[in-house]
Coordinates of C-alpha atoms in Angstrom, one line a residue:
M1 CA 20.8 -3.4 8.7
S2 CA 18.1 -5.8 7.5
D3 CA 15.5 -5.0 4.9
V4 CA 11.9 -6.2 5.1
R5 CA 8.8 -6.2 3.0
L6 CA 5.4 -5.6 4.8
L7 CA 2.0 -5.8 3.1
Y8 CA -1.0 -4.5 5.1
V9 CA -4.6 -3.9 4.3
S10 CA -7.1 -1.5 5.8
K11 CA -10.4 0.2 5.1
L12 CA -10.8 4.0 4.7
K13 CA -13.0 5.4 7.5
D14 CA -16.1 7.1 6.2
C15 CA -15.3 10.7 5.2
A16 CA -16.8 13.5 3.0
N17 CA -14.0 13.4 0.4
P18 CA -12.2 10.1 0.0
M19 CA -10.0 11.3 -2.8
N20 CA -8.7 14.2 -0.8
E21 CA -7.9 11.9 2.1
L22 CA -6.1 9.5 -0.2
F23 CA -4.0 12.4 -1.5
N24 CA -3.2 13.5 2.0
I25 CA -2.2 10.0 3.0
L26 CA 0.1 9.8 0.0
T27 CA 1.7 13.2 0.6
E28 CA 2.3 12.3 4.3
A29 CA 3.8 9.0 3.2
L30 CA 6.2 10.7 0.8
D31 CA 7.2 13.2 3.4
F32 CA 8.0 10.5 5.9
N33 CA 9.4 7.7 3.6
N34 CA 11.9 9.8 1.7
P35 CA 14.2 10.7 4.6
N36 CA 13.7 7.3 6.2
Q37 CA 14.5 5.4 3.0
I38 CA 11.2 3.5 3.0
Y39 CA 9.8 2.4 -0.4
G40 CA 6.6 1.0 -1.5
A41 CA 3.2 1.3 -3.2
L42 CA -0.3 2.1 -2.2
Y43 CA -3.4 0.8 -4.0
Y44 CA -6.9 2.0 -3.2
G45 CA -10.2 0.7 -4.4
N46 CA -13.7 -0.1 -3.0
N47 CA -12.8 1.8 0.1
Y48 CA -9.9 -0.6 0.8
F49 CA -6.2 0.2 1.1
V50 CA -3.4 -2.3 0.4
Q51 CA 0.1 -1.0 0.9
C52 CA 3.4 -2.7 0.4
L53 CA 6.3 -1.2 2.3
E54 CA 10.0 -2.0 2.0
G55 CA 13.0 -0.8 4.0
D56 CA 15.0 -1.2 7.1
K57 CA 13.1 -3.4 9.5
E58 CA 13.1 -1.0 12.5
K59 CA 12.0 1.9 10.3
V60 CA 9.2 0.0 8.6
E61 CA 7.9 -1.4 11.9
H62 CA 8.0 2.1 13.4
L63 CA 6.0 3.4 10.5
F64 CA 3.4 0.7 10.7
Y65 CA 3.0 0.5 14.5
N66 CA 3.4 4.1 15.4
K67 CA 1.9 6.0 12.5
I68 CA -0.3 3.8 10.3
L69 CA -2.1 1.9 13.1
R70 CA -2.7 5.2 14.9
D71 CA -4.0 7.0 11.8
I72 CA -7.7 7.6 12.4
R73 CA -8.4 7.4 8.7
H74 CA -7.6 3.6 8.7
E75 CA -10.0 0.9 10.1
Q76 CA -9.4 -2.8 10.4
C77 CA -5.7 -2.5 9.7
E78 CA -3.8 -5.8 9.6
I79 CA -0.6 -7.2 8.3
M80 CA -1.1 -9.8 5.6
F81 CA 2.6 -10.5 4.8
F82 CA 6.0 -9.9 6.3
E83 CA 9.3 -11.1 5.0
N84 CA 13.0 -10.4 5.0
I85 CA 14.3 -9.3 1.6
N86 CA 17.6 -8.9 -0.2
E87 CA 16.2 -7.0 -3.1
R88 CA 13.6 -4.2 -3.2
L89 CA 10.8 -4.3 -5.8
F90 CA 9.8 -0.7 -5.2
S91 CA 13.2 1.0 -5.0
N92 CA 12.1 3.7 -7.5
W93 CA 9.3 5.0 -5.4
H94 CA 9.2 6.3 -1.8
M95 CA 5.5 5.8 -2.2
K96 CA 3.9 4.9 -5.5
Y97 CA 0.2 5.2 -6.0
A98 CA -1.2 2.5 -8.2
I99 CA -4.5 3.6 -9.6
F100 CA -7.6 1.3 -9.6
H101 CA -6.6 -0.9 -12.6
K102 CA -8.1 -3.6 -14.7
D103 CA -5.1 -5.9 -14.2
I104 CA -5.7 -5.9 -10.4
L105 CA -9.4 -6.3 -10.8
S106 CA -8.8 -9.3 -13.1
F107 CA -6.4 -10.8 -10.6
F108 CA -9.0 -10.7 -7.9
C109 CA -11.7 -12.1 -10.2
E110 CA -9.4 -14.9 -11.2
H111 CA -7.9 -15.8 -7.8
H112 CA -10.6 -14.8 -5.3
L113 CA -13.8 -14.9 -7.3
D114 CA -14.7 -11.5 -6.0
E115 CA -14.3 -7.8 -6.7
F116 CA -11.2 -6.0 -5.2
N117 CA -11.0 -6.9 -1.5
P118 CA -7.5 -7.2 -0.3
Y119 CA -8.6 -9.1 2.9
L120 CA -9.1 -12.1 0.5
L121 CA -5.4 -12.2 -0.2
N122 CA -3.6 -15.3 1.1
T123 CA -0.2 -16.9 1.3
G124 CA -0.7 -18.4 -2.1
T125 CA -1.7 -15.2 -3.9
I126 CA 0.2 -12.5 -2.0
P127 CA 3.6 -12.9 -3.8
N128 CA 1.9 -12.7 -7.2
F129 CA -0.1 -9.7 -6.1
I130 CA 3.0 -7.9 -4.9
D131 CA 4.7 -8.5 -8.3
L132 CA 1.6 -7.2 -10.1
L133 CA 1.6 -4.1 -7.8
A134 CA 5.2 -3.5 -8.6
K135 CA 4.4 -3.4 -12.3
Q136 CA 1.6 -0.8 -12.1
P137 CA 2.4 2.7 -13.2
D138 CA 2.7 5.5 -10.6
S139 CA -0.4 7.7 -10.7
Y140 CA 0.4 10.0 -7.8
Y141 CA 0.6 13.1 -10.1
S142 CA -2.7 12.4 -11.8
L143 CA -4.4 12.1 -8.4
K144 CA -2.7 15.4 -7.3
Q145 CA -4.2 17.2 -10.3
N146 CA -7.7 15.9 -9.4
C147 CA -7.6 17.0 -5.7

């Protein structure tokens, strides 16, 4: 069994209630990831998603190609980073929700001279962004209370 880390970005398709859709996506992720031993974090801001997934290569690829790419709530979905790993950064979360946070906004202003837009990530900034994402608190339950 070989573990991988996959980082993808996408845009949320226009909808009436984006926060409700975000909550539904997170709930579905937890339901799928837990029994499949997939771990990771999802960050949402400015109508963009950036998600880091970790786990068995076949299971992560199945999730991405057969579920995420086919999810009509995502647009312009693309893999930005893929690597084999020996150690997981997100092993405490089957799906952590990192709330829109000033540290991430500062990261984008410093490295990409723009507001949060994960399509601007590149090979030089992705590893640092993943580390920053791993350090963010989990805000799933605060989102759940607001939906």
